[in-house]
PDB file of C-alpha atoms in Angstrom:
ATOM      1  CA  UNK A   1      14.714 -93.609  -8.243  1.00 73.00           C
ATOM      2  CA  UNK A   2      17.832 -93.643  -5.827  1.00 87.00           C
ATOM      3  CA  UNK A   3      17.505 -90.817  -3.725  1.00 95.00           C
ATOM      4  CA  UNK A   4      20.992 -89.322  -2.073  1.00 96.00           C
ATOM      5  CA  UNK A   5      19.991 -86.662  -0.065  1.00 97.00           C
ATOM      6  CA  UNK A   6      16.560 -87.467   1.307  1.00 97.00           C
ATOM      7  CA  UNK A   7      14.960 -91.488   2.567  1.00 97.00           C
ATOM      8  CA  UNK A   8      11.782 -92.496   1.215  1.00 97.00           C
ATOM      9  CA  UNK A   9       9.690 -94.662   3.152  1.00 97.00           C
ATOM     10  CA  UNK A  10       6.502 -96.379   3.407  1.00 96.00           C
ATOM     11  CA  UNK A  11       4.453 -98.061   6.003  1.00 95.00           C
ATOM     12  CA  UNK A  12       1.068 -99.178   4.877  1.00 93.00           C
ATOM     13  CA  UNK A  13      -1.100 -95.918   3.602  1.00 96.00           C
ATOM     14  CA  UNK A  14       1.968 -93.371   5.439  1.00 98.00           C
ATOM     15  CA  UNK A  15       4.920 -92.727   3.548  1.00 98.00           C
ATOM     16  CA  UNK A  16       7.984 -90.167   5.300  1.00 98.00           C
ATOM     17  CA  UNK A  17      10.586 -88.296   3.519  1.00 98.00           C
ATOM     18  CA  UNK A  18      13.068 -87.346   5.423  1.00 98.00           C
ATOM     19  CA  UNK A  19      15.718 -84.247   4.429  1.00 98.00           C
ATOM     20  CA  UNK A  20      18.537 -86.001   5.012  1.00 97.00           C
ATOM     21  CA  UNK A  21      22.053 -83.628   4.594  1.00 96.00           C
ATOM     22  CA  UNK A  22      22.919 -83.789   8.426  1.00 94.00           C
ATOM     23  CA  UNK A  23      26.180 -81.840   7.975  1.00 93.00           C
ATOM     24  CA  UNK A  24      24.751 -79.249   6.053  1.00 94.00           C
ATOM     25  CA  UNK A  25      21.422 -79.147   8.861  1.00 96.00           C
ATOM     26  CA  UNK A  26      19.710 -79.968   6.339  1.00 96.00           C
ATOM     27  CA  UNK A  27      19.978 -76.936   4.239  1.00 94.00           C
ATOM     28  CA  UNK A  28      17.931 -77.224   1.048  1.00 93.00           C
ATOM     29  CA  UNK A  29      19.822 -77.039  -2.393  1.00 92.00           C
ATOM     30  CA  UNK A  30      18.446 -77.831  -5.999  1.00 90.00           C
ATOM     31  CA  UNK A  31      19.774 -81.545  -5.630  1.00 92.00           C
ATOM     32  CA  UNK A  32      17.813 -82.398  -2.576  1.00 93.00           C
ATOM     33  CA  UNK A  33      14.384 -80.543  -3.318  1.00 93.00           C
ATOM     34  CA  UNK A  34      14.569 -82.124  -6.285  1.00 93.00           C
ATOM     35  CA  UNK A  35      14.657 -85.371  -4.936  1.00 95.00           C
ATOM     36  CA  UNK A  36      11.637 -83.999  -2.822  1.00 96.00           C
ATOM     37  CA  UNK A  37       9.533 -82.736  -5.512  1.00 94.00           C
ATOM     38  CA  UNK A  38      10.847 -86.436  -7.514  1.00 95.00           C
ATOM     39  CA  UNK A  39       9.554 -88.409  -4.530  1.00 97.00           C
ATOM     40  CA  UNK A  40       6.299 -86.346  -4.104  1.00 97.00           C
ATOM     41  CA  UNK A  41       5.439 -87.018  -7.781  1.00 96.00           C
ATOM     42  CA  UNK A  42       5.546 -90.572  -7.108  1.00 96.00           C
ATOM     43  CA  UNK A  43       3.517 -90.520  -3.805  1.00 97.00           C
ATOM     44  CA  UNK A  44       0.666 -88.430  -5.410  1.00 96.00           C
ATOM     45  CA  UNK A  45       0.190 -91.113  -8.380  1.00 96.00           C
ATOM     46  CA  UNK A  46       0.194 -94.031  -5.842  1.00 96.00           C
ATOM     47  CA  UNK A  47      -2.831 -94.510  -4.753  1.00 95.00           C
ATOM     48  CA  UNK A  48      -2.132 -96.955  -1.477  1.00 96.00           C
ATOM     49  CA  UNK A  49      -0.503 -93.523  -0.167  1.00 97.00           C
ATOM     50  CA  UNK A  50      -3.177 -91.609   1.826  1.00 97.00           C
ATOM     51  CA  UNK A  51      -0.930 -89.186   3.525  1.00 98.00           C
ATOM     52  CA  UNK A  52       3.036 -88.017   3.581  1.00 98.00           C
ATOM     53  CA  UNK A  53       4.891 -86.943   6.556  1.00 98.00           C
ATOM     54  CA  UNK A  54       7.553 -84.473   6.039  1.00 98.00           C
ATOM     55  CA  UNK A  55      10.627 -84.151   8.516  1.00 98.00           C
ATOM     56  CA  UNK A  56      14.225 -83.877   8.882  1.00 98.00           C
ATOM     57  CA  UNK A  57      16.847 -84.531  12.105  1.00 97.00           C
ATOM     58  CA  UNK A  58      15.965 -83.677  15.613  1.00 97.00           C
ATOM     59  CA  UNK A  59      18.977 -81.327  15.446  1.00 97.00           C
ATOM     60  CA  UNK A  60      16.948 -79.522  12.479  1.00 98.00           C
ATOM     61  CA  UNK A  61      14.199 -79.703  10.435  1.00 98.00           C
ATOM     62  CA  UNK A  62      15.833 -77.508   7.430  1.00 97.00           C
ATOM     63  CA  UNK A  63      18.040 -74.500   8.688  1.00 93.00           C
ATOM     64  CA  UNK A  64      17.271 -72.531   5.419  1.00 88.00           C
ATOM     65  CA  UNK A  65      18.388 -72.558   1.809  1.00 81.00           C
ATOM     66  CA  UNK A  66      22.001 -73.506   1.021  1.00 80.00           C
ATOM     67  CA  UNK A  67      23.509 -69.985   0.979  1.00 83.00           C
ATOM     68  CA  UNK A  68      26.576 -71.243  -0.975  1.00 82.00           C
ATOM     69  CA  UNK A  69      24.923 -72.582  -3.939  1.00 80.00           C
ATOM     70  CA  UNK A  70      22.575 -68.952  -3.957  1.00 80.00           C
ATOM     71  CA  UNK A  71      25.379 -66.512  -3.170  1.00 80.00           C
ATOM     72  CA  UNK A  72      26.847 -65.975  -6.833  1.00 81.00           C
ATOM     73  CA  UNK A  73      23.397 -65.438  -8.164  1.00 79.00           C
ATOM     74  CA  UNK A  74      22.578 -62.289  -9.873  1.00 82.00           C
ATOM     75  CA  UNK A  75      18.643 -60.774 -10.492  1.00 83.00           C
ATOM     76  CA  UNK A  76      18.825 -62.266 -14.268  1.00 84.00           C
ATOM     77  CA  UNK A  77      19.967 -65.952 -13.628  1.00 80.00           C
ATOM     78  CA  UNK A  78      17.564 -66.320 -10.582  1.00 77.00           C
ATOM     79  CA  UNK A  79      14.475 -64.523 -12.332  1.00 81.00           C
ATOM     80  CA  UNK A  80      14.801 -66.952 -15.685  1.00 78.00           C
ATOM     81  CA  UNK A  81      15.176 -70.065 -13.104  1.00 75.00           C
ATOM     82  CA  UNK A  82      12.525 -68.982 -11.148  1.00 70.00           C
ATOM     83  CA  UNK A  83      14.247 -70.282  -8.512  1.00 64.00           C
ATOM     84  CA  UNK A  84      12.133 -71.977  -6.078  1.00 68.00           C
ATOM     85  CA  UNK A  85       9.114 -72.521  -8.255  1.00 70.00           C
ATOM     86  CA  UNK A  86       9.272 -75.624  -9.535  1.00 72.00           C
ATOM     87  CA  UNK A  87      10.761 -78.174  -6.466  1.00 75.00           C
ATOM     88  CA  UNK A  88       9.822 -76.167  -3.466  1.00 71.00           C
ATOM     89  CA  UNK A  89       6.355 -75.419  -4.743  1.00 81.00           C
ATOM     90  CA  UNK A  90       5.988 -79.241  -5.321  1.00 90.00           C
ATOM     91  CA  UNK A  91       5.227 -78.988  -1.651  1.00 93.00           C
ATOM     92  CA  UNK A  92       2.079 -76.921  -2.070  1.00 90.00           C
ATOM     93  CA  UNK A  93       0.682 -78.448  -5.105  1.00 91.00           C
ATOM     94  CA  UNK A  94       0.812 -81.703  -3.583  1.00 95.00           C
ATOM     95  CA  UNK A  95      -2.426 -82.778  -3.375  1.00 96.00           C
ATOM     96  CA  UNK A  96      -2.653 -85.340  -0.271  1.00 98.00           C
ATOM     97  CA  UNK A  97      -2.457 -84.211   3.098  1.00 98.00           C
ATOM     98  CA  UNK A  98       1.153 -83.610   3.977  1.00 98.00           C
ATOM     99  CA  UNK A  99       2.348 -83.364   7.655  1.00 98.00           C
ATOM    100  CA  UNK A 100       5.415 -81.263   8.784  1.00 98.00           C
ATOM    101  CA  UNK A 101       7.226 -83.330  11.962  1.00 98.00           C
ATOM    102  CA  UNK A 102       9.773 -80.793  12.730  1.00 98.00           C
ATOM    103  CA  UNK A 103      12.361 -81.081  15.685  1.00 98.00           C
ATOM    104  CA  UNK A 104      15.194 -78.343  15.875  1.00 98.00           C
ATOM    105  CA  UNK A 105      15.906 -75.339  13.750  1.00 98.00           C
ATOM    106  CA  UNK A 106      13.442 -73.793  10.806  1.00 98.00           C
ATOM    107  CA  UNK A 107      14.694 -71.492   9.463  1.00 97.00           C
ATOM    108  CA  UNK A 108      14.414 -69.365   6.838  1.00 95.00           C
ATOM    109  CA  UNK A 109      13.631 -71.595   3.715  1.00 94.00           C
ATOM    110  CA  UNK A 110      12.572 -74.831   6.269  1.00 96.00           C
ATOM    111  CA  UNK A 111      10.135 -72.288   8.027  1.00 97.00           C
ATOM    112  CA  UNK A 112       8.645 -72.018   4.607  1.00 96.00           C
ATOM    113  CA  UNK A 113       8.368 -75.391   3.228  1.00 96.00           C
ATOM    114  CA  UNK A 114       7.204 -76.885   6.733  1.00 97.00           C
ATOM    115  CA  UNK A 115       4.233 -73.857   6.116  1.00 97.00           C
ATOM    116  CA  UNK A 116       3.829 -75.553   2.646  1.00 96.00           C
ATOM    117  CA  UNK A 117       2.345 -78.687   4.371  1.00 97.00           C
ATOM    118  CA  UNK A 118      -1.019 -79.213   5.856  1.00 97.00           C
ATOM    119  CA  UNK A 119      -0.375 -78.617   9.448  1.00 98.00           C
ATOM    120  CA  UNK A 120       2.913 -78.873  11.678  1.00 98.00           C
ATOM    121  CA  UNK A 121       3.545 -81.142  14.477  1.00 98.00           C
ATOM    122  CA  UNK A 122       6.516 -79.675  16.288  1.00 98.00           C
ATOM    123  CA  UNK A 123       9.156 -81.330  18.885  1.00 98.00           C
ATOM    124  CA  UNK A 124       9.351 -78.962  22.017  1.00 98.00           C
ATOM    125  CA  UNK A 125      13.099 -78.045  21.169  1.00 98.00           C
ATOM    126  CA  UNK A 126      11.932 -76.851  17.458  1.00 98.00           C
ATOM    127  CA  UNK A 127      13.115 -73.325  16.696  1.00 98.00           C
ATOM    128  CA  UNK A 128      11.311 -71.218  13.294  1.00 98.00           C
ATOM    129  CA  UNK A 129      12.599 -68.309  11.698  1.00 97.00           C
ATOM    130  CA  UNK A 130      12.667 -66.186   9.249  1.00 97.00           C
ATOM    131  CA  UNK A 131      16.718 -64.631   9.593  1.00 96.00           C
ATOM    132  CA  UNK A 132      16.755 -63.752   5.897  1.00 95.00           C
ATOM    133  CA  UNK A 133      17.413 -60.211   6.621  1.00 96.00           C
ATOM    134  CA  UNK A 134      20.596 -60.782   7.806  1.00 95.00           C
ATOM    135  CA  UNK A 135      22.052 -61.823   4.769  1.00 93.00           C
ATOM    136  CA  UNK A 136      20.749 -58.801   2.968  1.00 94.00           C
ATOM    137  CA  UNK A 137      17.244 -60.321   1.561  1.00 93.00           C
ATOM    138  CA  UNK A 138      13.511 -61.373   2.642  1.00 94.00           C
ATOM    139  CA  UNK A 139      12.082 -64.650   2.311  1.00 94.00           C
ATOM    140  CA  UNK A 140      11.419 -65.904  -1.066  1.00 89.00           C
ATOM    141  CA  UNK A 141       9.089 -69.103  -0.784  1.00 91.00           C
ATOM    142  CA  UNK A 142       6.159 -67.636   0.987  1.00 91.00           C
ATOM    143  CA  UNK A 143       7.343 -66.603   4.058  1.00 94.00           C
ATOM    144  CA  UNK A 144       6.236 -62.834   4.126  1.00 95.00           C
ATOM    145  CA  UNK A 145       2.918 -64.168   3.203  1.00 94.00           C
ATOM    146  CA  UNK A 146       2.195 -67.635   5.048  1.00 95.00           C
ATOM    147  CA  UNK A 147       3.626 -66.376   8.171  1.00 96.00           C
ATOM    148  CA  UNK A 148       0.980 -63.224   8.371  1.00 96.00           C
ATOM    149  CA  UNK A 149      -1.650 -65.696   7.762  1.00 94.00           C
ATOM    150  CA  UNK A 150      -0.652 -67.742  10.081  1.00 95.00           C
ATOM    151  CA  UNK A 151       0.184 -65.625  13.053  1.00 96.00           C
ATOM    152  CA  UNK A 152      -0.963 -62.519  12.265  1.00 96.00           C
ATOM    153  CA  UNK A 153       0.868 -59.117  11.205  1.00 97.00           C
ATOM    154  CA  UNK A 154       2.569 -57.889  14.169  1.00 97.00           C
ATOM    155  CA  UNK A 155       4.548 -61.146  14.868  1.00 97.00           C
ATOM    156  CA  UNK A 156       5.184 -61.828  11.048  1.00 97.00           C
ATOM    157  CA  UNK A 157       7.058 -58.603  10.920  1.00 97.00           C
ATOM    158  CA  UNK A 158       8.660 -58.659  13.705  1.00 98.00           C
ATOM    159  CA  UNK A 159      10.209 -62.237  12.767  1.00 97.00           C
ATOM    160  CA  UNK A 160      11.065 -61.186   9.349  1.00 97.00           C
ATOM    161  CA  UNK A 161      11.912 -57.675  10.435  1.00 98.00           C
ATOM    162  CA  UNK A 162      14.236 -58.831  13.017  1.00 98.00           C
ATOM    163  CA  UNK A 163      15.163 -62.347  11.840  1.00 97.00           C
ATOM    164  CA  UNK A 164      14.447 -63.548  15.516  1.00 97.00           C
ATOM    165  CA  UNK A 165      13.627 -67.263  16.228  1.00 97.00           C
ATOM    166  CA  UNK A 166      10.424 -68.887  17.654  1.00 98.00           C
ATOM    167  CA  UNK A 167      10.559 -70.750  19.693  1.00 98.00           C
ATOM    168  CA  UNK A 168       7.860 -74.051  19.968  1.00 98.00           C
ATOM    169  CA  UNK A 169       5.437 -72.816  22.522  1.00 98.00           C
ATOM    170  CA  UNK A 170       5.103 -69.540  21.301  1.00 98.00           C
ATOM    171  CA  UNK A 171       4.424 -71.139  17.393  1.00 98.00           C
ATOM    172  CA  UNK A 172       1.838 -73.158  18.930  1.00 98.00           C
ATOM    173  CA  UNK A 173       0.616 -70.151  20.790  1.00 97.00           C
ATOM    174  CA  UNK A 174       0.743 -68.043  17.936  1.00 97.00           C
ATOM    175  CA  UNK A 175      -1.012 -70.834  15.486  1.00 97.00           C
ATOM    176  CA  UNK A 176       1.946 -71.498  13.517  1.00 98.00           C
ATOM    177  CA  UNK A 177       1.816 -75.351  14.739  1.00 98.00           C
ATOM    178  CA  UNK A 178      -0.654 -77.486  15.535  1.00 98.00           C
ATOM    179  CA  UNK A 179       0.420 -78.865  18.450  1.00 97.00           C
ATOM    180  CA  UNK A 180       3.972 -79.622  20.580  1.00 98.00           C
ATOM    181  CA  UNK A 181       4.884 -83.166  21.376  1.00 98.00           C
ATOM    182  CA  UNK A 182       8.263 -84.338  23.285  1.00 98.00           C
ATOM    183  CA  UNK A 183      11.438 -84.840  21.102  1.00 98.00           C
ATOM    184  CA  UNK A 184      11.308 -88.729  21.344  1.00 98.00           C
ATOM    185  CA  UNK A 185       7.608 -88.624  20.687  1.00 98.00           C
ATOM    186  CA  UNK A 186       7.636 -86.702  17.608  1.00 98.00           C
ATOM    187  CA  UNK A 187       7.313 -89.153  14.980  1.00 98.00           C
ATOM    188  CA  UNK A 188       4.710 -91.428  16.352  1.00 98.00           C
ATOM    189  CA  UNK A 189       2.591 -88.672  17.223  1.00 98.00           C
ATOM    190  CA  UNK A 190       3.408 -87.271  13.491  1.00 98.00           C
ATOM    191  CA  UNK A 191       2.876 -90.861  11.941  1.00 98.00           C
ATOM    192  CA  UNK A 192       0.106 -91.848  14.429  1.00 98.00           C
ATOM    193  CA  UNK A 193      -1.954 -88.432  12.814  1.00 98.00           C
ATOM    194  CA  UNK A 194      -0.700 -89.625   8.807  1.00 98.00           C
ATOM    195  CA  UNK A 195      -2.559 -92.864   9.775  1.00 98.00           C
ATOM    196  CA  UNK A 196      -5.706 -91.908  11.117  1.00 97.00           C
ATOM    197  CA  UNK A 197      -5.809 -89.682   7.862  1.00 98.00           C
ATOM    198  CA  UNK A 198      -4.654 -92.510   5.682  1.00 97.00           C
ATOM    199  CA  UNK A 199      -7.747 -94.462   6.957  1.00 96.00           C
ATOM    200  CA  UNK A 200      -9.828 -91.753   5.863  1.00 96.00           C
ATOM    201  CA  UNK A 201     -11.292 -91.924   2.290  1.00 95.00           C
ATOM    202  CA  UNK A 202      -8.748 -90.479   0.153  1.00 95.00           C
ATOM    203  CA  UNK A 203     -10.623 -88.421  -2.175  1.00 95.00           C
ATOM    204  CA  UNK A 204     -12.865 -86.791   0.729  1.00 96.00           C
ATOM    205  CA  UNK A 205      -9.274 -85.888   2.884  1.00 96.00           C
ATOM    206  CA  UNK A 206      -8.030 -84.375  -0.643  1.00 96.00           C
ATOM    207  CA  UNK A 207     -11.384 -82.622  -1.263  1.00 96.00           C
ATOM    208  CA  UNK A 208     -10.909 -81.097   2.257  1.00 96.00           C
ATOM    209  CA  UNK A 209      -7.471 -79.678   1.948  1.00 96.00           C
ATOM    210  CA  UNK A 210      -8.649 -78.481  -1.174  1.00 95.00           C
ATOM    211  CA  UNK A 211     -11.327 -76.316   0.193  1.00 96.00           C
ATOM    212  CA  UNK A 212      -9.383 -75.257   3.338  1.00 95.00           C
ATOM    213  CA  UNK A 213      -6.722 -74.130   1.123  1.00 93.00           C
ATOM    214  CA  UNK A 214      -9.132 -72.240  -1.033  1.00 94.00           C
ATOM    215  CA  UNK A 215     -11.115 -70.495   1.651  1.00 93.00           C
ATOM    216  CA  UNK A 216      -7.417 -68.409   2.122  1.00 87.00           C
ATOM    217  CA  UNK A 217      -8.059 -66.410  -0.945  1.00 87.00           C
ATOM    218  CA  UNK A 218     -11.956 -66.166  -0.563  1.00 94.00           C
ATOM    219  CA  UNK A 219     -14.222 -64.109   0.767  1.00 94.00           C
ATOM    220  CA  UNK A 220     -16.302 -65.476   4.156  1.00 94.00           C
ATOM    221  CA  UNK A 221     -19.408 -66.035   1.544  1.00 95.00           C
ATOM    222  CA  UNK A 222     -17.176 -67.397  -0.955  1.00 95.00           C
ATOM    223  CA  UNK A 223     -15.524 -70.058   0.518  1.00 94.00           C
ATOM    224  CA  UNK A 224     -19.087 -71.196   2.551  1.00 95.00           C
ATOM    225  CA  UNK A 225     -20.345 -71.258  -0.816  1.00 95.00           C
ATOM    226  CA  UNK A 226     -17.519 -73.568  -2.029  1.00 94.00           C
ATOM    227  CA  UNK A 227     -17.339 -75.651   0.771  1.00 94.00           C
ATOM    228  CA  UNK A 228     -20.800 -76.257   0.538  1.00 95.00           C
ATOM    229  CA  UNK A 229     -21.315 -77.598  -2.983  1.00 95.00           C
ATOM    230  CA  UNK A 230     -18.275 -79.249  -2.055  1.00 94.00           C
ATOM    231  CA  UNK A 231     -20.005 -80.894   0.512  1.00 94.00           C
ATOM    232  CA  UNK A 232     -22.996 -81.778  -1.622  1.00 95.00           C
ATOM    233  CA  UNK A 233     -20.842 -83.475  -4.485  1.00 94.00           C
ATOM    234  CA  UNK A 234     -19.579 -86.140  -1.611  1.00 95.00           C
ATOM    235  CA  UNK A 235     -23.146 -87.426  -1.617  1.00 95.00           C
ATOM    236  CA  UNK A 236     -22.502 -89.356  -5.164  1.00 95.00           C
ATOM    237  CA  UNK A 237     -19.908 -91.032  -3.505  1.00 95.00           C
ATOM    238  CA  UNK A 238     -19.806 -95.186  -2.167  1.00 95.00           C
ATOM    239  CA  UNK A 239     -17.661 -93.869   0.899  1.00 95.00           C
ATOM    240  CA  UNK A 240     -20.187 -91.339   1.793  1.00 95.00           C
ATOM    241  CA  UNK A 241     -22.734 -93.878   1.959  1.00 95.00           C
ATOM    242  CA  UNK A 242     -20.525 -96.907   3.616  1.00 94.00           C
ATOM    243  CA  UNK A 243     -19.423 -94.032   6.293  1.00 95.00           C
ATOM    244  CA  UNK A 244     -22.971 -93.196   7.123  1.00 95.00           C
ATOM    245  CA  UNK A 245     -24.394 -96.463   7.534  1.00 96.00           C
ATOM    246  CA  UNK A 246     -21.174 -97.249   9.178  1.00 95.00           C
ATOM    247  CA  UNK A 247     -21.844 -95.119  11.912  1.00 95.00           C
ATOM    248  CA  UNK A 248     -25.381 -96.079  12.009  1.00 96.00           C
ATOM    249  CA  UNK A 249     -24.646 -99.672  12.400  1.00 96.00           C
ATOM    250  CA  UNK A 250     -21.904 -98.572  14.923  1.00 95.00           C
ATOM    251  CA  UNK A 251     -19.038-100.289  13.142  1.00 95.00           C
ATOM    252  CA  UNK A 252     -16.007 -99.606  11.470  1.00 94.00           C
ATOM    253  CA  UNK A 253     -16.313 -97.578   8.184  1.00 95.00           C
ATOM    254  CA  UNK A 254     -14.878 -99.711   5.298  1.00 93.00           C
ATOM    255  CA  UNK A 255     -13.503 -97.089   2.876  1.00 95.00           C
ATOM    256  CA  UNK A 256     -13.000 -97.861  -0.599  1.00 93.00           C
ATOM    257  CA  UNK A 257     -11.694 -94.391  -2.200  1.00 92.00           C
ATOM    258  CA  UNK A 258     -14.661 -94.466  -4.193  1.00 93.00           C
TER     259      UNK A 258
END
């Protein structure tokens, strides 16, 4: 597929998709998450694909949803499109690890979809927000509810309350990112992290997403309980055994996905 408003690319087991509407920073429309959800699709069922990085411009990640194309909705067209469910969520449901590289402004909608993905790596001039409120609604792809898990209740409302922005050092303070890099270094530290997990075997990086993801809506004694038969089931695999002997041998691990 020709994409128009996003670039595809690939580089050994690392593929990037990049938002790319620069004059519109990036704002997310039906056309372009589309393409998104379109381009995830096609990186889940390839299997030399290990892990996707996720990013936009270093002027901005995603400033929010495209307020145009939203702003003649009523409650009837938008509740029997669902809007939202079936591109955005394409993010979540995605099954391999999926980094967020973000550089300038989240906001609103781009604050939500870089939560989507497994972890964020954030450029120290990266900005996220939640300014919803000031066009008379509240987030409506998670936002409410990713952003209290991730840092906590108190800032959560008071960034959806207040539709104030983040700034990086306080997201990686707060646990909203996992780390801050410089501007220029943001990719290669971003695709330098997709690699190492791309060189992981595949099904035991999916596995582990899986159960990290799960242990959210568990119980403490739930999700041990899950991660451990989890665990157990890895022992019928080749890679558990090459890794293992691999490390015993003090060599290289020779993964086969299997």
């Amino acid at each position: 597929m020709a994409y128009k408003l996003i670039d595809l690319t690939r580089d050994g087991g690392v593929a990037t998709i990049q938002l790319d509407r620069p004059k519109a920073l990036n704002a997310l429309n039906t056309e372009m998450m589309g393409e998104v959800a379109n381009a995830l699709a096609t990186l889940e069922a390839d299997d030399s694909v290990g892990c996707v990085v996720l990013t936009g411009s270093e002027k901005a990640f995603a400033a929010g949803a495209d307020i145009k194309e939203m702003s003649d909705n009523n409650y009837l067209s938008i509740y029997k499109n669902d809007t939202f469910e079936e591109n955005h969520c394409a993010i979540e449901r995605f099954r391999k690890p999926i980094i967020a590289a973000v550089a300038g402004y989240a906001l609103g909608g781009g604050c939500e979809i870089a939560m989507m993905c497994d972890f964020i790596i954030a450029a120290d001039n990266a900005k996220f927000g939640q300014p919803e409120i000031n066009l008379g609604v509240m987030p409506g792809i998670g936002g409410t509810q990713r952003l209290m898990r991730a840092v906590g209740k108190a800032k959560a409302m008071d960034m959806c309350l207040t539709g104030r922005m983040m700034p990086a050092e306080e997201a990686e303070r707060a646990g909203l990112v996992s780390r801050i890099v410089k501007l220029d270094d943001l990719m290669s530290t971003a695709k330098e992290a997709a690699a190492k997990i791309a060189s992981q075997s595949q099904p035991v990086a999916m596995i582990t997403k899986e159960t990290v993801n799960a242990g959210f809506n568990m119980t403490l004694e739930q999700g041990i309980r899950f991660e451990r038969r989890l665990f157990q089931s890895l022992f019928t695999t080749q890679d558990q055994k090459e890794g293992m002997a691999a490390f015993i041998e003090k060599r290289k691990p020779h993964f086969k996905n299997k």
